[in-house]
């Protein structure tokens, strides 16, 4: 809150607040008008010139950002201006709030312990799922009936096409179970490239475990394959030891395993070939260069937090860190607990759709088609007009020649 205007005498018998400050003592006159867009002339602010100055002086931008950062959280002087008895009561409320924060921390800790307790109950179910997926066991008749009952309720009378059982006698487990589930999970599907799919077909299980300290580990298990020698590839998410404002755990960083790629099988890079010509001999040669490329397996090489003085890359890295953590949470909270629903696609109906994405990024195709057809018609009319204009002199010349 801004400081009161100087040289004005204020009645401090009651502390001025936004709720009880009288109108006659208000620092802004009731006749004052807040400037609007219409009252600001563009020539008064040359944005292009300002943008050019900032673009040419990155150090100036960094300095301004640093100065603004130091203002965050600083007192406006309002609390200090309150009468001593009121300041004591404010301090007392802070003490009460500390007790509340302590209880919030205890609540979050108990929630974590409750999650761990039920995780131990979920684990046997996850182990049974892995055996069924990989063909090491078959579901019981009761489990099959329970699943079929759900299918009948979901279908609601819709007829389905049954597979040919005679062709499936030698098929074990559920092929490409985890790859299909991941491709139905929107945030993960965006990471999977066509080059990744042959390697992800060897994925036999995805599971997680809690750490002794706050955090969790994701475990990806693979069958023997032609791409890498790792049987397990893990990624661990660490939280800070101290809890946040509301008692929640604060994400700190993530660490991923190094993938032991087999020769020329690294999916996180691609080889670019470029021809070079010698200026003197005119001979050509092909130079091959290895460059990074998009791949799901980059997930195991998480971004690192930016240096304290590196403000230029901070915003980009912060965004990548947030996305990386969200991916880990999606695997932990969505994919692993309900893998079968992601495999069948049923989980998609429970996903929340971003309103901005749903409305702002999509347009009616009919309107675009109409616009395109209209523009094509206008182009055709313009071309026909040009042809008519070009044909008139020819016709006139022909008429003159006949005369």
Short mmCIF file of C-alpha atoms in Angstrom, two decimals:
data_model
loop_
_atom_site.label_atom_id
_atom_site.label_comp_id
_atom_site.label_asym_id
_atom_site.label_seq_id
_atom_site.Cartn_x
_atom_site.Cartn_y
_atom_site.Cartn_z
CA UNK A 1 0.00 0.00 0.00
CA UNK A 2 1.33 3.45 -0.88
CA UNK A 3 2.39 5.94 1.76
CA UNK A 4 0.02 8.84 2.65
CA UNK A 5 0.63 12.16 0.88
CA UNK A 6 2.89 14.42 2.89
CA UNK A 7 1.87 17.84 4.29
CA UNK A 8 -1.60 16.46 4.93
CA UNK A 9 -2.80 16.04 8.50
CA UNK A 10 -4.49 12.69 9.07
CA UNK A 11 -6.64 11.74 12.04
CA UNK A 12 -4.83 8.65 13.33
CA UNK A 13 -7.31 7.82 16.07
CA UNK A 14 -8.45 5.09 13.72
CA UNK A 15 -5.85 3.38 11.56
CA UNK A 16 -6.42 4.25 7.87
CA UNK A 17 -7.19 1.17 5.84
CA UNK A 18 -8.73 0.67 2.40
CA UNK A 19 -12.05 0.00 4.18
CA UNK A 20 -12.33 2.96 6.60
CA UNK A 21 -10.32 5.77 4.96
CA UNK A 22 -12.77 8.74 4.62
CA UNK A 23 -13.34 10.20 1.16
CA UNK A 24 -12.17 13.69 2.13
CA UNK A 25 -8.77 12.31 3.16
CA UNK A 26 -8.36 10.20 0.06
CA UNK A 27 -5.10 11.08 -1.71
CA UNK A 28 -6.81 10.85 -5.11
CA UNK A 29 -9.55 13.40 -5.86
CA UNK A 30 -12.99 12.02 -6.67
CA UNK A 31 -12.82 14.06 -9.88
CA UNK A 32 -9.65 12.37 -11.04
CA UNK A 33 -10.03 9.99 -13.95
CA UNK A 34 -7.86 6.94 -14.49
CA UNK A 35 -6.22 7.13 -17.89
CA UNK A 36 -7.69 4.76 -20.42
CA UNK A 37 -6.50 3.48 -23.75
CA UNK A 38 -8.29 6.24 -25.59
CA UNK A 39 -6.56 8.99 -23.55
CA UNK A 40 -3.05 7.76 -24.29
CA UNK A 41 -1.57 8.78 -27.62
CA UNK A 42 0.69 6.36 -29.43
CA UNK A 43 3.21 9.09 -30.25
CA UNK A 44 3.79 9.64 -26.52
CA UNK A 45 5.34 6.20 -26.23
CA UNK A 46 7.52 4.85 -29.01
CA UNK A 47 7.43 1.15 -28.18
CA UNK A 48 9.53 0.20 -31.15
CA UNK A 49 12.35 2.47 -30.00
CA UNK A 50 12.13 1.10 -26.45
CA UNK A 51 12.20 -2.47 -27.72
CA UNK A 52 15.23 -1.64 -29.85
CA UNK A 53 17.06 -0.17 -26.86
CA UNK A 54 16.39 -3.22 -24.74
CA UNK A 55 17.38 -5.59 -27.54
CA UNK A 56 20.73 -3.82 -27.92
CA UNK A 57 21.37 -3.65 -24.17
CA UNK A 58 20.71 -7.04 -22.54
CA UNK A 59 22.73 -5.94 -19.52
CA UNK A 60 20.30 -3.05 -19.02
CA UNK A 61 17.36 -5.48 -19.07
CA UNK A 62 19.15 -7.71 -16.58
CA UNK A 63 19.85 -4.75 -14.30
CA UNK A 64 16.21 -3.60 -14.40
CA UNK A 65 14.99 -7.11 -13.64
CA UNK A 66 17.39 -7.30 -10.71
CA UNK A 67 16.19 -3.97 -9.34
CA UNK A 68 12.55 -4.99 -9.65
CA UNK A 69 13.33 -8.29 -7.96
CA UNK A 70 14.68 -6.50 -4.90
CA UNK A 71 11.36 -4.65 -4.49
CA UNK A 72 9.32 -7.85 -4.17
CA UNK A 73 8.17 -8.39 -0.60
CA UNK A 74 9.41 -5.03 0.67
CA UNK A 75 7.18 -3.18 3.08
CA UNK A 76 5.28 -0.14 1.88
CA UNK A 77 5.58 1.41 5.34
CA UNK A 78 1.87 1.09 6.14
CA UNK A 79 2.24 -1.49 8.92
CA UNK A 80 5.06 0.51 10.51
CA UNK A 81 2.82 3.60 10.54
CA UNK A 82 0.12 1.91 12.65
CA UNK A 83 -0.26 2.78 16.36
CA UNK A 84 1.76 0.61 18.74
CA UNK A 85 -1.24 -1.29 20.19
CA UNK A 86 -2.40 -2.22 16.67
CA UNK A 87 1.10 -3.36 15.68
CA UNK A 88 1.15 -5.63 18.76
CA UNK A 89 -2.12 -7.22 17.67
CA UNK A 90 -0.76 -7.71 14.15
CA UNK A 91 2.30 -9.42 15.64
CA UNK A 92 0.01 -11.61 17.72
CA UNK A 93 -1.91 -12.69 14.62
CA UNK A 94 1.38 -13.64 12.99
CA UNK A 95 2.08 -15.85 15.98
CA UNK A 96 -1.33 -17.50 15.58
CA UNK A 97 -0.57 -18.00 11.88
CA UNK A 98 2.67 -19.78 12.75
CA UNK A 99 0.70 -22.28 14.79
CA UNK A 100 -1.56 -22.78 11.79
CA UNK A 101 1.44 -23.31 9.51
CA UNK A 102 2.82 -25.90 11.93
CA UNK A 103 -0.46 -27.83 11.76
CA UNK A 104 -0.42 -27.58 7.95
CA UNK A 105 3.02 -29.15 7.91
CA UNK A 106 1.83 -31.97 10.18
CA UNK A 107 -1.18 -32.48 7.90
CA UNK A 108 0.99 -32.80 4.77
CA UNK A 109 3.29 -35.23 6.56
CA UNK A 110 0.35 -37.39 7.63
CA UNK A 111 -1.02 -37.31 4.08
CA UNK A 112 2.35 -38.55 2.81
CA UNK A 113 2.39 -41.36 5.36
CA UNK A 114 -1.17 -42.28 4.37
CA UNK A 115 -0.13 -42.38 0.70
CA UNK A 116 2.77 -44.68 1.58
CA UNK A 117 0.47 -46.92 3.63
CA UNK A 118 -1.93 -47.47 0.76
CA UNK A 119 0.91 -47.72 -1.75
CA UNK A 120 2.00 -50.90 0.03
CA UNK A 121 -1.55 -52.20 -0.51
CA UNK A 122 -1.52 -51.22 -4.19
CA UNK A 123 1.85 -52.87 -4.86
CA UNK A 124 0.56 -56.50 -5.03
CA UNK A 125 -2.03 -55.36 -7.59
CA UNK A 126 0.67 -53.68 -9.68
CA UNK A 127 2.76 -56.85 -9.52
CA UNK A 128 -0.21 -58.96 -10.68
CA UNK A 129 -0.82 -56.50 -13.53
CA UNK A 130 2.81 -56.80 -14.66
CA UNK A 131 2.55 -60.61 -14.73
CA UNK A 132 -0.63 -60.54 -16.82
CA UNK A 133 0.77 -57.92 -19.23
CA UNK A 134 3.97 -59.92 -19.81
CA UNK A 135 2.28 -63.32 -20.06
CA UNK A 136 3.60 -64.72 -16.79
CA UNK A 137 0.07 -65.23 -15.38
CA UNK A 138 -3.57 -65.17 -16.43
CA UNK A 139 -6.39 -63.27 -14.68
CA UNK A 140 -8.86 -65.25 -12.59
CA UNK A 141 -12.40 -65.95 -13.76
CA UNK A 142 -13.76 -63.55 -11.14
CA UNK A 143 -11.47 -60.76 -12.38
CA UNK A 144 -12.52 -61.40 -15.99
CA UNK A 145 -16.22 -61.35 -15.09
CA UNK A 146 -15.80 -58.10 -13.14
CA UNK A 147 -14.07 -56.50 -16.12
CA UNK A 148 -16.63 -57.77 -18.62
CA UNK A 149 -19.44 -56.43 -16.45
CA UNK A 150 -17.88 -52.97 -16.58
CA UNK A 151 -17.52 -53.29 -20.36
CA UNK A 152 -21.21 -54.15 -20.72
CA UNK A 153 -22.21 -51.15 -18.63
CA UNK A 154 -19.92 -48.86 -20.63
CA UNK A 155 -21.07 -50.19 -24.01
CA UNK A 156 -24.75 -49.74 -23.00
CA UNK A 157 -26.04 -52.14 -25.61
CA UNK A 158 -23.54 -51.29 -28.36
CA UNK A 159 -22.44 -54.31 -30.37
CA UNK A 160 -18.73 -55.06 -30.50
CA UNK A 161 -16.62 -57.18 -32.79
CA UNK A 162 -15.01 -60.15 -31.05
CA UNK A 163 -11.52 -61.23 -32.09
CA UNK A 164 -10.72 -64.62 -33.56
CA UNK A 165 -9.66 -66.73 -30.59
CA UNK A 166 -8.11 -69.39 -32.84
CA UNK A 167 -5.49 -66.87 -34.01
CA UNK A 168 -4.53 -65.81 -30.47
CA UNK A 169 -3.71 -69.18 -28.90
CA UNK A 170 0.06 -68.61 -29.08
CA UNK A 171 -0.06 -64.94 -28.04
CA UNK A 172 1.19 -64.26 -24.49
CA UNK A 173 0.28 -61.26 -22.38
CA UNK A 174 -0.81 -57.93 -23.90
CA UNK A 175 1.58 -56.74 -26.64
CA UNK A 176 2.68 -53.08 -26.57
CA UNK A 177 0.61 -52.47 -23.45
CA UNK A 178 2.69 -49.61 -22.02
CA UNK A 179 3.42 -47.99 -25.38
CA UNK A 180 -0.31 -47.86 -26.16
CA UNK A 181 -1.12 -46.50 -22.70
CA UNK A 182 1.53 -43.79 -22.98
CA UNK A 183 0.37 -42.75 -26.44
CA UNK A 184 -3.14 -42.22 -25.05
CA UNK A 185 -1.79 -40.03 -22.24
CA UNK A 186 -1.70 -36.60 -23.89
CA UNK A 187 1.34 -35.10 -22.15
CA UNK A 188 3.45 -38.23 -22.79
CA UNK A 189 2.23 -38.75 -26.35
CA UNK A 190 3.75 -35.39 -27.32
CA UNK A 191 7.20 -36.70 -26.37
CA UNK A 192 7.05 -39.99 -28.28
CA UNK A 193 8.46 -39.88 -31.81
CA UNK A 194 8.19 -42.49 -34.54
CA UNK A 195 11.82 -43.42 -33.89
CA UNK A 196 11.05 -44.04 -30.20
CA UNK A 197 8.21 -46.51 -30.72
CA UNK A 198 10.30 -49.58 -31.69
CA UNK A 199 12.32 -49.16 -28.46
CA UNK A 200 9.27 -48.50 -26.27
CA UNK A 201 7.68 -51.74 -27.49
CA UNK A 202 10.21 -53.50 -25.23
CA UNK A 203 8.83 -51.70 -22.15
CA UNK A 204 7.55 -54.37 -19.76
CA UNK A 205 6.60 -52.33 -16.68
CA UNK A 206 6.42 -48.83 -15.21
CA UNK A 207 6.32 -48.48 -11.45
CA UNK A 208 7.32 -46.05 -8.72
CA UNK A 209 8.63 -46.03 -5.18
CA UNK A 210 8.86 -43.44 -2.41
CA UNK A 211 12.19 -42.23 -1.07
CA UNK A 212 13.32 -42.06 2.54
CA UNK A 213 13.46 -38.29 2.16
CA UNK A 214 10.58 -36.39 0.47
CA UNK A 215 10.44 -37.48 -3.16
CA UNK A 216 9.73 -40.43 -5.44
CA UNK A 217 11.41 -42.57 -8.11
CA UNK A 218 9.93 -43.70 -11.44
CA UNK A 219 11.17 -47.08 -12.70
CA UNK A 220 10.96 -48.13 -16.35
CA UNK A 221 11.72 -51.81 -16.97
CA UNK A 222 12.68 -53.07 -20.43
CA UNK A 223 13.15 -56.47 -22.01
CA UNK A 224 16.41 -57.16 -23.80
CA UNK A 225 16.53 -55.08 -26.96
CA UNK A 226 18.76 -53.79 -29.76
CA UNK A 227 18.82 -50.17 -28.57
CA UNK A 228 20.39 -50.10 -25.09
CA UNK A 229 21.72 -52.49 -22.48
CA UNK A 230 19.85 -51.04 -19.47
CA UNK A 231 17.25 -53.33 -17.99
CA UNK A 232 16.03 -50.56 -15.67
CA UNK A 233 16.01 -46.82 -16.40
CA UNK A 234 14.96 -44.66 -13.47
CA UNK A 235 14.23 -41.01 -12.82
CA UNK A 236 14.12 -39.59 -9.30
CA UNK A 237 12.28 -36.45 -8.18
CA UNK A 238 13.56 -34.76 -5.03
CA UNK A 239 11.67 -32.29 -2.83
CA UNK A 240 13.23 -29.71 -0.54
CA UNK A 241 13.60 -30.58 3.12
CA UNK A 242 11.66 -27.49 4.21
CA UNK A 243 7.95 -27.30 3.36
CA UNK A 244 6.34 -24.42 1.52
CA UNK A 245 3.92 -21.67 2.54
CA UNK A 246 0.90 -23.95 2.95
CA UNK A 247 2.88 -26.90 4.29
CA UNK A 248 3.22 -28.48 0.83
CA UNK A 249 6.44 -30.09 -0.32
CA UNK A 250 8.48 -27.95 -2.69
CA UNK A 251 10.03 -29.55 -5.76
CA UNK A 252 13.81 -29.23 -5.83
CA UNK A 253 15.28 -31.15 -8.79
CA UNK A 254 15.27 -34.43 -10.72
CA UNK A 255 17.98 -36.90 -11.67
CA UNK A 256 17.83 -39.51 -14.43
CA UNK A 257 19.89 -42.62 -15.21
CA UNK A 258 22.43 -42.58 -17.99
CA UNK A 259 21.25 -44.73 -20.91
CA UNK A 260 23.87 -47.14 -22.24
CA UNK A 261 23.10 -46.91 -25.94
CA UNK A 262 24.36 -49.59 -28.28
CA UNK A 263 26.49 -48.46 -31.25
CA UNK A 264 24.58 -46.16 -33.65
CA UNK A 265 21.31 -46.74 -31.74
CA UNK A 266 21.12 -43.53 -29.71
CA UNK A 267 17.60 -42.17 -30.29
CA UNK A 268 18.34 -38.81 -28.69
CA UNK A 269 20.65 -37.73 -31.53
CA UNK A 270 20.60 -37.82 -35.31
CA UNK A 271 23.34 -37.70 -37.88
CA UNK A 272 23.36 -34.83 -40.37
CA UNK A 273 25.30 -35.18 -43.60
CA UNK A 274 26.60 -32.09 -45.34
CA UNK A 275 28.54 -31.78 -48.58
CA UNK A 276 31.61 -29.53 -48.65
CA UNK A 277 33.55 -28.42 -51.74
CA UNK A 278 37.24 -27.55 -51.71
CA UNK A 279 37.73 -24.09 -53.19
CA UNK A 280 41.07 -25.00 -54.76
CA UNK A 281 40.71 -28.61 -55.88
CA UNK A 282 36.92 -28.46 -56.38
CA UNK A 283 36.70 -31.88 -54.74
CA UNK A 284 33.68 -32.64 -52.58
CA UNK A 285 33.42 -34.53 -49.34
CA UNK A 286 30.59 -35.54 -47.04
CA UNK A 287 30.87 -34.39 -43.41
CA UNK A 288 28.70 -36.13 -40.83
CA UNK A 289 27.70 -34.33 -37.65
CA UNK A 290 25.78 -35.67 -34.63
CA UNK A 291 23.16 -33.25 -33.32
CA UNK A 292 20.54 -33.58 -30.54
CA UNK A 293 17.00 -34.42 -31.59
CA UNK A 294 13.58 -34.80 -30.00
CA UNK A 295 12.98 -38.11 -28.25
CA UNK A 296 11.03 -39.51 -25.31
CA UNK A 297 14.32 -40.70 -23.85
CA UNK A 298 15.38 -37.08 -23.27
CA UNK A 299 12.96 -37.39 -20.32
CA UNK A 300 15.78 -39.15 -18.44
CA UNK A 301 18.10 -36.15 -18.92
CA UNK A 302 16.13 -33.47 -17.02
CA UNK A 303 16.91 -29.76 -17.33
CA UNK A 304 19.18 -28.21 -14.74
CA UNK A 305 18.25 -25.15 -12.70
CA UNK A 306 19.72 -21.92 -14.13
CA UNK A 307 22.60 -20.10 -12.49
CA UNK A 308 21.64 -17.29 -10.13
CA UNK A 309 23.05 -14.56 -12.40
CA UNK A 310 21.83 -16.05 -15.68
CA UNK A 311 18.57 -14.13 -16.11
CA UNK A 312 18.40 -14.54 -19.89
CA UNK A 313 17.91 -18.33 -19.80
CA UNK A 314 16.05 -18.40 -16.49
CA UNK A 315 12.52 -18.05 -17.87
CA UNK A 316 13.01 -20.74 -20.52
CA UNK A 317 14.58 -23.18 -18.08
CA UNK A 318 11.91 -22.52 -15.45
CA UNK A 319 9.25 -23.43 -17.99
CA UNK A 320 11.08 -26.63 -18.90
CA UNK A 321 11.54 -27.54 -15.22
CA UNK A 322 7.83 -27.05 -14.58
CA UNK A 323 6.93 -29.22 -17.59
CA UNK A 324 9.41 -31.91 -16.55
CA UNK A 325 7.95 -32.08 -13.05
CA UNK A 326 4.39 -32.19 -14.38
CA UNK A 327 5.30 -35.15 -16.61
CA UNK A 328 6.64 -37.01 -13.60
CA UNK A 329 3.47 -36.25 -11.65
CA UNK A 330 1.30 -37.46 -14.56
CA UNK A 331 3.15 -40.78 -14.66
CA UNK A 332 2.97 -41.16 -10.87
CA UNK A 333 -0.62 -40.03 -10.32
CA UNK A 334 -2.33 -41.00 -13.59
CA UNK A 335 -0.49 -43.54 -15.74
CA UNK A 336 0.73 -46.01 -13.11
CA UNK A 337 -2.47 -46.25 -11.00
CA UNK A 338 -4.82 -46.53 -14.02
CA UNK A 339 -2.68 -48.02 -16.77
CA UNK A 340 -5.46 -50.25 -18.13
CA UNK A 341 -7.78 -47.24 -18.52
CA UNK A 342 -5.11 -45.44 -20.53
CA UNK A 343 -4.51 -48.55 -22.63
CA UNK A 344 -8.21 -48.78 -23.54
CA UNK A 345 -8.55 -45.00 -23.82
CA UNK A 346 -11.32 -44.83 -21.22
CA UNK A 347 -9.27 -42.48 -19.03
CA UNK A 348 -9.44 -39.77 -21.70
CA UNK A 349 -13.06 -38.99 -20.86
CA UNK A 350 -11.99 -37.93 -17.36
CA UNK A 351 -9.23 -35.63 -18.55
CA UNK A 352 -9.84 -31.91 -18.13
CA UNK A 353 -9.62 -29.96 -21.37
CA UNK A 354 -7.99 -26.55 -21.30
CA UNK A 355 -10.70 -24.01 -22.16
CA UNK A 356 -8.22 -21.77 -23.97
CA UNK A 357 -7.02 -24.72 -26.03
CA UNK A 358 -10.54 -25.92 -26.70
CA UNK A 359 -11.90 -22.56 -27.83
CA UNK A 360 -9.02 -20.31 -28.77
CA UNK A 361 -6.85 -22.62 -30.85
CA UNK A 362 -9.57 -24.21 -32.95
CA UNK A 363 -11.71 -22.72 -35.70
CA UNK A 364 -14.61 -24.04 -37.71
CA UNK A 365 -13.29 -25.67 -40.86
CA UNK A 366 -16.41 -24.69 -42.80
CA UNK A 367 -15.66 -21.00 -42.26
CA UNK A 368 -12.10 -21.45 -43.48
CA UNK A 369 -13.32 -23.35 -46.51
CA UNK A 370 -15.84 -20.62 -47.22
CA UNK A 371 -13.13 -17.98 -46.91
CA UNK A 372 -10.83 -19.93 -49.20
CA UNK A 373 -13.60 -20.48 -51.74
CA UNK A 374 -14.53 -16.81 -51.56
CA UNK A 375 -10.91 -15.73 -52.08
CA UNK A 376 -10.59 -18.16 -54.98
CA UNK A 377 -13.75 -16.76 -56.56
CA UNK A 378 -12.42 -13.21 -56.14
CA UNK A 379 -9.10 -14.28 -57.70
CA UNK A 380 -10.96 -15.87 -60.59
CA UNK A 381 -13.00 -12.69 -61.06
CA UNK A 382 -9.86 -10.57 -61.01
CA UNK A 383 -8.17 -12.85 -63.54
CA UNK A 384 -11.23 -12.76 -65.81
CA UNK A 385 -11.33 -8.95 -65.54
CA UNK A 386 -7.66 -8.80 -66.52
CA UNK A 387 -8.31 -11.10 -69.45
CA UNK A 388 -11.24 -8.92 -70.55
CA UNK A 389 -9.09 -5.80 -70.28
CA UNK A 390 -6.29 -7.45 -72.23
CA UNK A 391 -8.70 -8.71 -74.90
CA UNK A 392 -10.30 -5.30 -75.54
CA UNK A 393 -7.31 -3.76 -77.35
CA UNK A 394 -7.04 -6.89 -79.47
CA UNK A 395 -10.70 -6.70 -80.41
CA UNK A 396 -10.43 -2.99 -81.19
CA UNK A 397 -7.38 -3.59 -83.33
CA UNK A 398 -9.18 -6.33 -85.17
CA UNK A 399 -12.15 -4.05 -85.80
CA UNK A 400 -9.85 -1.32 -87.11
CA UNK A 401 -8.15 -3.79 -89.41
CA UNK A 402 -11.50 -4.94 -90.81
CA UNK A 403 -12.57 -1.37 -91.46
#
